[in-house]
Short mmCIF file of C-alpha atoms and ligand atoms in Angstrom, two decimals:
data_model
loop_
_atom_site.label_atom_id
_atom_site.label_comp_id
_atom_site.label_asym_id
_atom_site.label_seq_id
_atom_site.Cartn_x
_atom_site.Cartn_y
_atom_site.Cartn_z
CA MET A 199 15.08 41.66 8.85
CA VAL A 200 15.26 38.48 10.97
CA LYS A 201 13.94 35.48 9.07
CA VAL A 202 12.61 32.47 10.96
CA ILE A 203 11.72 29.08 9.49
CA THR A 204 9.83 26.10 10.95
CA TYR A 205 8.39 22.84 9.60
CA GLY A 206 5.62 20.42 10.40
CA THR A 207 2.76 18.27 9.19
CA TYR A 208 0.11 20.32 11.02
CA ASP A 209 -2.44 17.54 10.78
CA LEU A 210 -5.75 18.17 12.62
CA PHE A 211 -4.45 21.61 13.52
CA HIS A 212 -4.31 22.09 17.28
CA GLU A 213 -3.27 24.45 20.04
CA GLY A 214 0.27 23.06 20.14
CA HIS A 215 0.76 24.04 16.51
CA TYR A 216 -0.75 27.48 17.09
CA ARG A 217 1.46 28.25 20.06
CA LEU A 218 4.57 27.03 18.27
CA LEU A 219 3.88 29.26 15.26
CA GLN A 220 3.05 32.22 17.49
CA ARG A 221 6.35 31.96 19.35
CA ALA A 222 8.31 31.31 16.15
CA LYS A 223 6.89 34.48 14.60
CA ALA A 224 7.77 36.47 17.72
CA LEU A 225 11.44 35.50 17.30
CA GLY A 226 11.84 37.56 14.13
CA ASP A 227 10.21 39.71 11.46
CA TYR A 228 9.38 37.17 8.80
CA LEU A 229 8.15 33.60 9.36
CA ILE A 230 8.39 30.85 6.76
CA VAL A 231 6.45 27.66 7.48
CA GLY A 232 7.23 24.43 5.67
CA VAL A 233 4.31 22.00 5.43
CA THR A 234 5.08 18.39 4.51
CA THR A 235 3.55 16.55 1.57
CA GLU A 236 1.72 13.28 2.05
CA SER A 237 4.37 11.31 0.20
CA PHE A 238 7.16 12.85 2.28
CA ASP A 239 5.30 11.95 5.47
CA GLU A 240 4.72 8.44 4.20
CA ALA A 241 8.38 8.06 3.30
CA ARG A 242 9.39 8.98 6.84
CA GLY A 243 6.93 6.47 8.24
CA LYS A 244 4.18 8.90 9.24
CA LEU A 245 1.09 7.15 7.92
CA ASN A 246 -2.55 8.00 8.61
CA VAL A 247 -2.25 11.77 8.22
CA VAL A 248 -5.89 12.81 7.97
CA ASP A 249 -5.97 16.31 6.46
CA SER A 250 -4.95 16.96 2.87
CA LEU A 251 -1.94 19.13 2.15
CA MET A 252 -4.21 21.99 1.08
CA THR A 253 -6.20 21.84 4.32
CA ARG A 254 -3.02 21.78 6.39
CA ILE A 255 -1.62 24.77 4.50
CA GLU A 256 -4.89 26.65 4.89
CA ASN A 257 -4.88 26.02 8.64
CA VAL A 258 -1.34 27.35 8.98
CA LYS A 259 -2.29 30.43 6.95
CA LYS A 260 -5.39 31.07 9.06
CA THR A 261 -3.25 31.67 12.13
CA GLY A 262 -1.95 34.85 10.48
CA PHE A 263 1.58 34.14 11.74
CA ALA A 264 3.07 32.77 8.53
CA ASP A 265 4.44 35.33 6.08
CA GLU A 266 5.18 32.57 3.62
CA VAL A 267 4.17 28.90 3.40
CA ILE A 268 6.33 26.44 1.50
CA VAL A 269 5.97 22.73 0.86
CA GLU A 270 8.52 20.25 2.19
CA ASP A 271 8.83 17.15 0.07
CA HIS A 272 12.31 15.71 0.41
CA VAL A 273 15.12 14.89 2.80
CA GLY A 274 17.78 17.59 2.80
CA GLN A 275 15.34 20.32 1.87
CA LYS A 276 15.85 22.15 5.17
CA VAL A 277 19.49 22.86 4.33
CA GLU A 278 18.47 24.07 0.88
CA ASP A 279 15.66 26.28 2.21
CA ILE A 280 17.78 27.91 4.92
CA GLN A 281 20.33 28.96 2.31
CA LYS A 282 17.81 29.83 -0.37
CA TYR A 283 15.67 32.05 1.90
CA ASP A 284 18.66 33.39 3.84
CA VAL A 285 17.16 32.21 7.13
CA ASP A 286 18.51 33.41 10.50
CA ILE A 287 16.69 31.10 12.94
CA PHE A 288 15.44 27.54 12.52
CA VAL A 289 12.74 26.61 15.05
CA LEU A 290 11.11 23.34 16.01
CA GLY A 291 9.32 21.95 19.08
CA SER A 292 11.25 20.42 21.96
CA ASP A 293 10.28 16.88 20.87
CA TRP A 294 12.98 17.35 18.24
CA THR A 295 15.71 18.62 20.59
CA GLY A 296 19.15 17.81 19.22
CA LYS A 297 17.87 16.23 16.00
CA PHE A 298 18.54 19.30 13.88
CA ASP A 299 21.77 20.52 15.46
CA TYR A 300 23.53 19.87 12.15
CA LEU A 301 21.73 22.98 10.83
CA LYS A 302 23.83 25.12 13.19
CA ASP A 303 26.38 25.29 10.36
CA PHE A 304 23.83 27.38 8.46
CA CYS A 305 21.82 29.35 11.03
CA GLU A 306 20.77 29.58 14.66
CA VAL A 307 18.76 26.50 15.81
CA ARG A 308 16.15 26.75 18.58
CA TYR A 309 13.88 24.18 20.14
CA LEU A 310 10.79 25.68 21.77
CA GLU A 311 8.97 24.01 24.65
CA ARG A 312 6.28 21.72 23.25
CA THR A 313 2.71 22.33 24.45
CA LYS A 314 1.82 19.54 26.81
CA GLY A 315 -1.13 17.19 26.44
CA VAL A 316 -1.92 17.66 22.77
CA SER A 317 -0.66 16.21 19.50
CA SER A 318 -2.03 15.17 16.13
CA THR A 319 -1.48 11.56 17.10
CA MET A 320 -3.61 12.01 20.21
CA LYS A 321 -6.31 13.78 18.24
CA ARG A 322 -6.36 11.06 15.60
CA ALA A 323 -6.72 8.44 18.34
CA SER A 324 -9.43 10.27 20.25
CA ASN A 325 -11.44 11.16 17.13
CA ASN A 326 -11.72 7.50 16.25
CA LYS A 327 -11.81 4.54 18.50
CA ILE A 328 -9.01 2.04 18.07
CA ILE A 329 -10.10 -0.55 15.53
CA ARG A 330 -9.85 -4.05 16.88
CA MET A 331 -8.75 -6.25 14.02
CA GLY A 332 -9.00 -10.00 14.05
CA LEU A 333 -7.08 -12.39 11.87
CA ILE A 334 -8.86 -15.22 10.13
CA GLY A 335 -6.07 -17.70 9.55
CA SER A 336 -2.73 -17.93 11.23
CA GLY A 337 -0.34 -18.90 8.47
CA ARG A 338 2.58 -17.22 6.75
CA ILE A 339 0.77 -14.06 5.67
CA ALA A 340 -1.03 -13.51 8.97
CA ARG A 341 2.33 -13.64 10.69
CA ARG A 342 3.65 -10.76 8.61
CA PHE A 343 0.78 -8.44 9.50
CA ILE A 344 1.45 -8.20 13.21
CA PRO A 345 4.83 -6.43 13.11
CA GLU A 346 3.60 -4.14 10.30
CA ALA A 347 0.53 -3.09 12.30
CA LYS A 348 2.79 -1.43 14.87
CA TYR A 349 3.44 1.33 12.35
CA VAL A 350 -0.24 2.06 11.79
CA SER A 351 -1.99 4.18 14.36
CA GLY A 352 -5.65 3.61 15.18
CA MET A 353 -5.68 -0.18 15.08
CA GLU A 354 -4.57 -3.26 16.95
CA PHE A 355 -4.57 -6.95 16.14
CA ALA A 356 -6.68 -8.24 18.99
CA GLY A 357 -7.10 -11.89 18.23
CA VAL A 358 -7.01 -14.77 15.82
CA PHE A 359 -9.46 -17.36 14.54
CA ASN A 360 -8.44 -20.74 13.18
CA PRO A 361 -10.68 -23.81 13.01
CA HIS A 362 -7.64 -25.74 14.28
CA ILE A 363 -7.42 -24.51 17.83
CA GLU A 364 -3.82 -25.63 18.32
CA SER A 365 -2.65 -23.44 15.41
CA ALA A 366 -4.64 -20.47 16.75
CA LYS A 367 -3.17 -20.94 20.22
CA LYS A 368 0.40 -21.24 18.97
CA PHE A 369 0.00 -18.13 16.82
CA ALA A 370 -1.62 -16.07 19.59
CA GLU A 371 1.12 -16.98 22.03
CA GLU A 372 3.94 -16.28 19.62
CA MET A 373 2.43 -13.04 18.35
CA ASP A 374 1.14 -11.83 21.69
CA CYS A 375 -2.53 -11.64 20.65
CA GLU A 376 -5.16 -10.96 23.29
CA PHE A 377 -7.34 -13.93 22.36
CA TYR A 378 -7.62 -16.91 20.05
CA THR A 379 -10.55 -19.10 19.17
CA ASP A 380 -11.82 -21.84 16.89
CA ASN A 381 -15.38 -20.53 17.25
CA GLU A 382 -16.21 -18.16 14.40
CA GLU A 383 -19.28 -16.64 16.08
CA GLU A 384 -17.36 -15.88 19.24
CA PHE A 385 -14.52 -14.42 17.19
CA TYR A 386 -16.79 -11.82 15.54
CA GLU A 387 -18.04 -10.68 18.94
CA HIS A 388 -14.55 -9.48 19.81
CA VAL A 389 -13.52 -7.55 16.69
CA ASP A 390 -14.51 -4.55 14.55
CA ALA A 391 -12.74 -5.66 11.39
CA VAL A 392 -11.07 -8.76 10.04
CA ASP A 393 -8.11 -9.63 7.94
CA VAL A 394 -8.81 -12.75 5.88
CA CYS A 395 -5.52 -14.62 5.50
CA VAL A 396 -6.59 -18.13 4.49
CA PRO A 397 -5.98 -20.15 1.29
CA HIS A 398 -7.65 -18.64 -1.80
CA GLN A 399 -10.65 -20.93 -1.96
CA PHE A 400 -11.81 -19.90 1.52
CA HIS A 401 -11.68 -16.13 0.92
CA TYR A 402 -15.22 -15.93 -0.34
CA GLN A 403 -16.93 -17.73 2.52
CA TYR A 404 -15.03 -16.06 5.36
CA THR A 405 -15.34 -12.62 3.80
CA LYS A 406 -19.06 -13.12 3.36
CA ASN A 407 -19.48 -14.39 6.92
CA ALA A 408 -17.55 -11.43 8.31
CA LEU A 409 -19.55 -8.91 6.27
CA LEU A 410 -22.81 -10.52 7.35
CA HIS A 411 -21.64 -10.12 10.93
CA GLY A 412 -21.14 -6.38 10.26
CA LYS A 413 -17.33 -6.44 10.12
CA HIS A 414 -15.09 -4.52 7.73
CA VAL A 415 -12.86 -6.85 5.74
CA LEU A 416 -9.37 -6.71 4.36
CA CYS A 417 -9.11 -9.85 2.25
CA GLU A 418 -5.95 -11.42 0.87
CA LYS A 419 -5.51 -11.55 -2.88
CA PRO A 420 -7.06 -12.83 -5.04
CA ILE A 421 -10.22 -11.74 -3.32
CA THR A 422 -12.06 -14.61 -5.04
CA LEU A 423 -11.32 -16.97 -7.89
CA ASN A 424 -14.35 -15.94 -9.91
CA LYS A 425 -16.13 -12.78 -10.93
CA ALA A 426 -19.61 -13.50 -9.57
CA GLU A 427 -18.36 -14.10 -6.05
CA ALA A 428 -16.28 -10.92 -6.04
CA GLU A 429 -19.29 -8.93 -7.28
CA GLU A 430 -21.49 -10.45 -4.62
CA LEU A 431 -19.06 -9.62 -1.81
CA PHE A 432 -18.68 -5.99 -2.86
CA LYS A 433 -22.46 -5.71 -3.15
CA ILE A 434 -22.95 -7.02 0.39
CA ALA A 435 -20.29 -4.62 1.69
CA GLU A 436 -21.97 -1.70 -0.04
CA GLU A 437 -25.43 -2.58 1.18
CA LYS A 438 -24.19 -2.90 4.72
CA GLY A 439 -22.03 0.25 4.60
CA LEU A 440 -18.89 -1.75 5.30
CA ILE A 441 -15.38 -1.46 3.91
CA LEU A 442 -14.13 -4.36 1.83
CA MET A 443 -10.61 -4.06 0.46
CA GLU A 444 -8.42 -6.53 -1.39
CA ALA A 445 -5.02 -6.82 0.24
CA LEU A 446 -2.93 -6.53 -2.90
CA LYS A 447 -0.10 -4.71 -1.21
CA THR A 448 1.66 -3.26 -4.25
CA ALA A 449 -1.43 -1.23 -5.12
CA TYR A 450 -1.11 0.80 -1.92
CA THR A 451 2.64 1.44 -1.90
CA PRO A 452 4.00 4.94 -2.60
CA GLY A 453 6.44 3.81 -5.30
CA PHE A 454 3.85 2.01 -7.39
CA ILE A 455 1.37 4.87 -7.07
CA ARG A 456 4.01 7.33 -8.19
CA LEU A 457 4.91 5.13 -11.13
CA LEU A 458 1.28 4.87 -12.24
CA SER A 459 0.68 8.59 -11.99
CA MET A 460 3.75 9.28 -14.09
CA VAL A 461 2.63 6.88 -16.81
CA GLN A 462 -0.90 8.29 -16.66
CA SER A 463 0.49 11.82 -17.08
CA GLY A 464 1.56 10.77 -20.58
CA ILE A 465 5.31 10.95 -20.01
CA ILE A 466 5.98 7.90 -22.23
CA GLY A 467 3.17 8.70 -24.67
CA GLU A 468 0.45 6.17 -25.49
CA ILE A 469 0.92 2.87 -23.67
CA ARG A 470 1.32 0.03 -26.14
CA ASP A 471 2.62 -2.82 -24.00
CA VAL A 472 2.78 -3.85 -20.34
CA GLU A 473 4.88 -6.85 -19.34
CA SER A 474 4.99 -7.99 -15.75
CA ALA A 475 6.50 -11.04 -14.10
CA PHE A 476 6.57 -12.62 -10.66
CA THR A 477 8.26 -15.96 -10.08
CA ARG A 478 9.37 -17.67 -6.92
CA ILE A 479 10.79 -21.17 -6.92
CA MET A 480 8.86 -23.24 -4.40
CA SER A 481 10.70 -26.28 -3.23
CA GLU A 482 8.78 -27.88 -0.38
CA ARG A 483 6.29 -30.38 -1.71
CA ASN A 484 3.87 -29.68 1.11
CA THR A 485 3.05 -26.10 0.22
CA ARG A 486 -0.50 -25.61 -0.96
CA GLU A 487 0.74 -23.74 -4.07
CA LEU A 488 2.23 -27.02 -5.29
CA THR A 489 -0.09 -29.58 -3.79
CA ASP A 490 -3.62 -28.22 -4.24
CA PRO A 491 -4.59 -29.43 -7.73
CA VAL A 492 -7.68 -27.20 -7.93
CA ASN A 493 -6.54 -23.85 -6.54
CA GLY A 494 -2.73 -24.17 -6.41
CA GLY A 495 -0.24 -23.13 -9.05
CA SER A 496 1.72 -20.05 -9.96
CA PHE A 497 -1.07 -17.98 -11.46
CA THR A 498 -3.49 -18.05 -8.55
CA GLU A 499 -0.55 -17.40 -6.24
CA PHE A 500 1.23 -14.53 -8.00
CA GLY A 501 -1.10 -13.59 -10.85
CA SER A 502 -2.79 -10.83 -8.83
CA TYR A 503 0.48 -8.92 -8.71
CA THR A 504 1.20 -9.29 -12.39
CA LEU A 505 -2.35 -8.39 -13.39
CA LEU A 506 -2.37 -5.25 -11.26
CA PRO A 507 -0.33 -2.91 -13.53
CA ILE A 508 -2.10 -4.30 -16.60
CA ILE A 509 -5.60 -3.69 -15.30
CA LYS A 510 -4.60 -0.33 -13.76
CA LEU A 511 -3.00 1.01 -16.93
CA LEU A 512 -4.96 -0.63 -19.73
CA GLY A 513 -8.28 -1.24 -18.02
CA LYS A 514 -10.57 -4.23 -17.82
CA ASP A 515 -11.97 -4.12 -21.35
CA TYR A 516 -9.45 -6.26 -23.14
CA LYS A 517 -10.59 -7.71 -26.47
CA SER A 518 -9.18 -11.15 -25.84
CA ILE A 519 -7.07 -13.09 -23.40
CA ARG A 520 -5.19 -16.36 -23.86
CA PHE A 521 -2.95 -18.44 -21.66
CA GLU A 522 -0.01 -20.79 -21.85
CA CYS A 523 1.54 -22.86 -19.11
CA PHE A 524 3.67 -25.79 -18.10
CA LYS A 525 1.78 -28.13 -15.85
CA ALA A 526 2.80 -30.48 -13.08
CA GLU A 527 1.47 -34.02 -12.93
CA ASN A 528 -1.27 -32.94 -10.53
CA GLY A 529 -2.49 -30.38 -13.05
CA ILE A 530 -1.27 -27.13 -11.48
CA ASP A 531 0.65 -24.58 -13.54
CA LEU A 532 4.35 -24.39 -12.71
CA TYR A 533 4.90 -21.52 -15.11
CA ALA A 534 2.14 -19.53 -16.78
CA LYS A 535 1.62 -16.64 -19.12
CA ALA A 536 -1.49 -14.59 -19.79
CA TYR A 537 -1.58 -12.58 -23.03
CA PHE A 538 -3.96 -9.67 -23.34
CA ASN A 539 -5.05 -8.01 -26.54
CA TYR A 540 -6.57 -4.55 -26.05
CA GLY A 541 -6.69 -3.62 -29.73
CA SER A 542 -4.23 -0.74 -29.69
CA SER A 543 -2.13 -2.20 -26.88
CA MET A 544 -1.08 -5.56 -25.49
CA ALA A 545 0.09 -7.04 -22.22
CA THR A 546 1.70 -10.14 -20.76
CA ALA A 547 1.55 -11.44 -17.20
CA LYS A 548 4.06 -14.15 -16.31
CA THR A 549 4.17 -16.22 -13.13
CA GLY A 550 6.19 -19.22 -11.99
CA VAL A 551 6.71 -21.54 -9.03
CA LYS A 552 9.13 -23.92 -10.76
CA VAL A 553 10.70 -21.59 -13.34
CA LYS A 554 12.75 -18.60 -12.34
CA SER A 555 12.55 -15.49 -14.46
CA ASP A 556 13.47 -11.85 -13.99
CA GLY A 557 10.75 -10.14 -11.95
CA HIS A 558 10.57 -6.84 -13.74
CA LEU A 559 7.79 -4.63 -15.01
CA LEU A 560 8.19 -3.00 -18.40
CA ILE A 561 5.73 -0.42 -19.69
CA SER A 562 6.33 0.55 -23.31
CA GLY A 563 4.89 3.66 -24.89
CA THR A 564 5.05 5.66 -28.09
CA ARG A 565 7.57 8.12 -26.65
CA GLY A 566 9.56 5.94 -24.26
CA TYR A 567 9.37 3.14 -21.75
CA ILE A 568 9.48 2.67 -18.00
CA PHE A 569 11.54 -0.13 -16.55
CA VAL A 570 10.95 -1.24 -12.97
CA PRO A 571 13.61 -3.74 -11.88
CA ALA A 572 12.88 -6.82 -9.76
CA PRO A 573 11.22 -6.99 -7.37
CA TRP A 574 8.96 -4.45 -9.09
CA TRP A 575 6.05 -5.31 -6.75
CA LYS A 576 8.05 -3.68 -3.96
CA THR A 577 8.69 -0.61 -6.07
CA THR A 578 11.69 1.31 -4.81
CA GLU A 579 13.08 2.54 -8.11
CA PHE A 580 12.21 2.86 -11.77
CA GLU A 581 13.75 4.39 -14.85
CA ILE A 582 12.06 6.34 -17.60
CA CYS A 583 13.93 5.72 -20.85
CA TYR A 584 13.76 7.51 -24.19
CA GLU A 585 15.21 7.10 -27.66
CA ASP A 586 17.71 9.78 -26.67
CA PHE A 587 19.16 8.08 -23.61
CA ASN A 588 20.58 11.39 -22.37
CA GLN A 589 17.00 12.20 -21.38
CA ASN A 590 16.64 9.06 -19.24
CA GLU A 591 15.68 9.64 -15.64
CA LYS A 592 15.76 7.41 -12.55
CA PHE A 593 13.34 7.74 -9.64
CA PHE A 594 13.67 6.32 -6.16
CA THR A 595 10.90 5.84 -3.62
CA LYS A 596 10.56 4.38 -0.16
CA TYR A 597 9.12 0.97 0.53
CA LEU A 598 9.08 0.53 4.27
CA GLY A 599 9.31 -2.78 6.07
CA ASP A 600 7.26 -5.56 4.60
CA GLY A 601 5.02 -3.07 2.79
CA LEU A 602 1.82 -4.25 4.47
CA ARG A 603 1.60 -1.10 6.59
CA TYR A 604 0.40 0.88 3.55
CA GLU A 605 -2.69 -1.23 2.92
CA LEU A 606 -3.41 -1.45 6.65
CA SER A 607 -3.14 2.31 6.94
CA ASP A 608 -5.53 2.87 4.01
CA PHE A 609 -7.93 0.32 5.44
CA VAL A 610 -8.00 2.09 8.82
CA SER A 611 -8.36 5.57 7.25
CA THR A 612 -11.21 4.38 5.05
CA ILE A 613 -13.06 2.82 8.00
CA ASN A 614 -12.62 6.13 9.82
CA GLY A 615 -14.26 7.99 6.96
CA HIS A 616 -11.11 9.37 5.32
CA PRO A 617 -10.92 7.27 2.17
CA LYS A 618 -7.51 7.93 0.73
CA GLY A 619 -7.10 4.55 -0.87
CA GLY A 620 -10.24 4.00 -2.94
CA PHE A 621 -8.56 4.88 -6.21
CA LYS A 622 -5.56 2.70 -5.49
CA LEU A 623 -7.47 -0.51 -6.10
CA THR A 624 -11.07 -0.04 -7.10
CA ARG A 625 -13.85 -2.58 -6.75
CA ALA A 626 -14.05 -2.85 -10.52
CA GLU A 627 -10.32 -3.63 -10.67
CA SER A 628 -10.56 -6.31 -7.99
CA ILE A 629 -13.51 -7.84 -9.81
CA ALA A 630 -11.61 -7.73 -13.11
CA ILE A 631 -8.68 -9.59 -11.53
CA ALA A 632 -11.05 -12.22 -10.11
CA GLU A 633 -12.52 -12.63 -13.59
CA VAL A 634 -9.07 -13.30 -15.10
CA MET A 635 -8.46 -15.88 -12.37
CA GLU A 636 -11.74 -17.57 -13.27
CA LYS A 637 -10.84 -17.64 -16.98
CA PHE A 638 -7.41 -19.02 -16.22
CA LEU A 639 -8.67 -21.81 -13.95
CA SER A 640 -11.36 -22.79 -16.40
CA TRP A 641 -8.79 -22.91 -19.22
CA ARG A 642 -6.33 -24.84 -17.08
CA SER A 643 -8.79 -27.50 -16.02
CA SER A 644 -9.83 -28.15 -19.60
CA THR A 645 -6.29 -28.34 -20.97
CA PRO A 646 -4.27 -31.57 -21.15
CA ILE A 647 -1.66 -32.03 -18.46
CA GLU A 648 1.39 -32.92 -20.51
CA GLU A 649 2.04 -29.68 -22.26
CA GLY A 650 1.58 -25.95 -22.23
CA LYS A 651 -1.16 -25.46 -24.76
CA VAL A 652 -2.31 -22.20 -26.20
CA ILE A 653 -5.94 -21.28 -26.43
CA ASP A 654 -7.57 -18.07 -27.58
N1 CTP B 735 4.24 20.95 18.46
C1 CTP B 735 4.22 21.58 19.69
N2 CTP B 735 3.39 21.13 20.69
C2 CTP B 735 2.60 20.07 20.48
C3 CTP B 735 2.60 19.40 19.23
C4 CTP B 735 3.42 19.87 18.22
O1 CTP B 735 4.94 22.54 19.91
N3 CTP B 735 1.84 19.64 21.47
C5 CTP B 735 5.14 21.40 17.42
C6 CTP B 735 6.11 20.36 16.95
O2 CTP B 735 7.21 20.22 17.85
C7 CTP B 735 6.53 20.90 15.61
C8 CTP B 735 5.24 21.55 15.11
O3 CTP B 735 4.40 21.72 16.25
O4 CTP B 735 7.50 21.90 15.78
C9 CTP B 735 4.56 20.70 14.07
O5 CTP B 735 4.44 19.40 14.60
P1 CTP B 735 3.66 18.17 13.97
O6 CTP B 735 4.59 17.03 13.87
O7 CTP B 735 2.93 18.60 12.78
O8 CTP B 735 2.59 17.91 15.15
P2 CTP B 735 2.39 16.75 16.17
O9 CTP B 735 1.17 17.04 16.96
O10 CTP B 735 3.65 16.50 16.96
O11 CTP B 735 2.12 15.53 15.17
P3 CTP B 735 2.23 13.95 15.34
O12 CTP B 735 1.49 13.60 16.59
O13 CTP B 735 1.60 13.40 14.08
O14 CTP B 735 3.69 13.63 15.43
#
């Protein structure tokens, strides 16, 4: 019996896939088809796959050519499979010519002529029109979005708005944007969706304006600095049938999602404590984090990250919250801690702009703990540890580029009616984070400057 094996994503199943499978089957007696998982595709940079794994498997099965369907989820699996299934011929389309020649040590390798004029990428593009995104703001964060967007199909950064025309012009020229403007009305005429990348206190107004102009919004974190405004924005988005997402990048990254699902599966028992930290020493006196006495400081800057695992794992119904901080002369927090009491569990969020601490995440449970080393917000590895350390296990995940491609990809998919990211950061979670920000700022403004005081 001649055994043939082939692999693919088989997204939006098309004629090219069908013809490839048909010819692969004809090469032998038994055809094995490997279908990739979403996380494997993500890890190799293939974002925006539309169909679920089950749909893609079903579509392969429907052709009637596959005698067996397997799931491909890791690098190196092809070598394993070929040996395990005693495969004679490995087949792939001609777009891969040469890339799998190393498998010739294990079996015959053939590249079949690819069907011209069709691909999943083309189908994804033609099913949905390219989303023209516009940037509101042209600072540090905006700058990081442009290179990341190149990895996300179905969108383009068309232009930029900044009330200071010189900044908009400079940004557009450097980043090769199609247009720039200081006229907000004109800006909305040219885009389908916006990315709000301005200082915290302007998030609310720009997001609201964009929604009222019928645009989808990806808004930098924290979406707002108080609960009522966040609620209002999500309500407007819902009423208008628009997508509003908070750009808290960690929430959308494969490593963090994997970590959360493992904790939620009960692997470390009941969660009793979550400790998260994010500090970055800021030295220039002219950065808004250090100079804005109302909205600056470490907690508004980094608190969203540290609150994310707490709110995701323990929820928004904490019994009490209290804060401590060291303040600068202008009243901002240079180093801050938020303590949560959930009754049967507790949590601490720690941020700093003038104190450096280890940026790890530690989740402690009744059976073990999970340690995510710094920088945990770019999760690439974590360790599950038990009393019996022989049982400890390390996990590694991909975090590609600057990590913004994941949230952009989810934003685009959701606009196109394939919401894959809704659970990653829910409206209720974004609102809960905004509420903590509000509590912190209200506590900070009513607390003397000289010392880090504790209030309940
Ligand atoms: N294939 C083909 N002819 C096409 C498209 C794909 O023969 N027009 C083959 C590929 O070479 C591969 C298999 O079908 O052997 C599965 O490919 P997959 O990557 O799932 O499909 P693509 O359409 O190439 O997907 P994408 O555009 O996302 O890369």
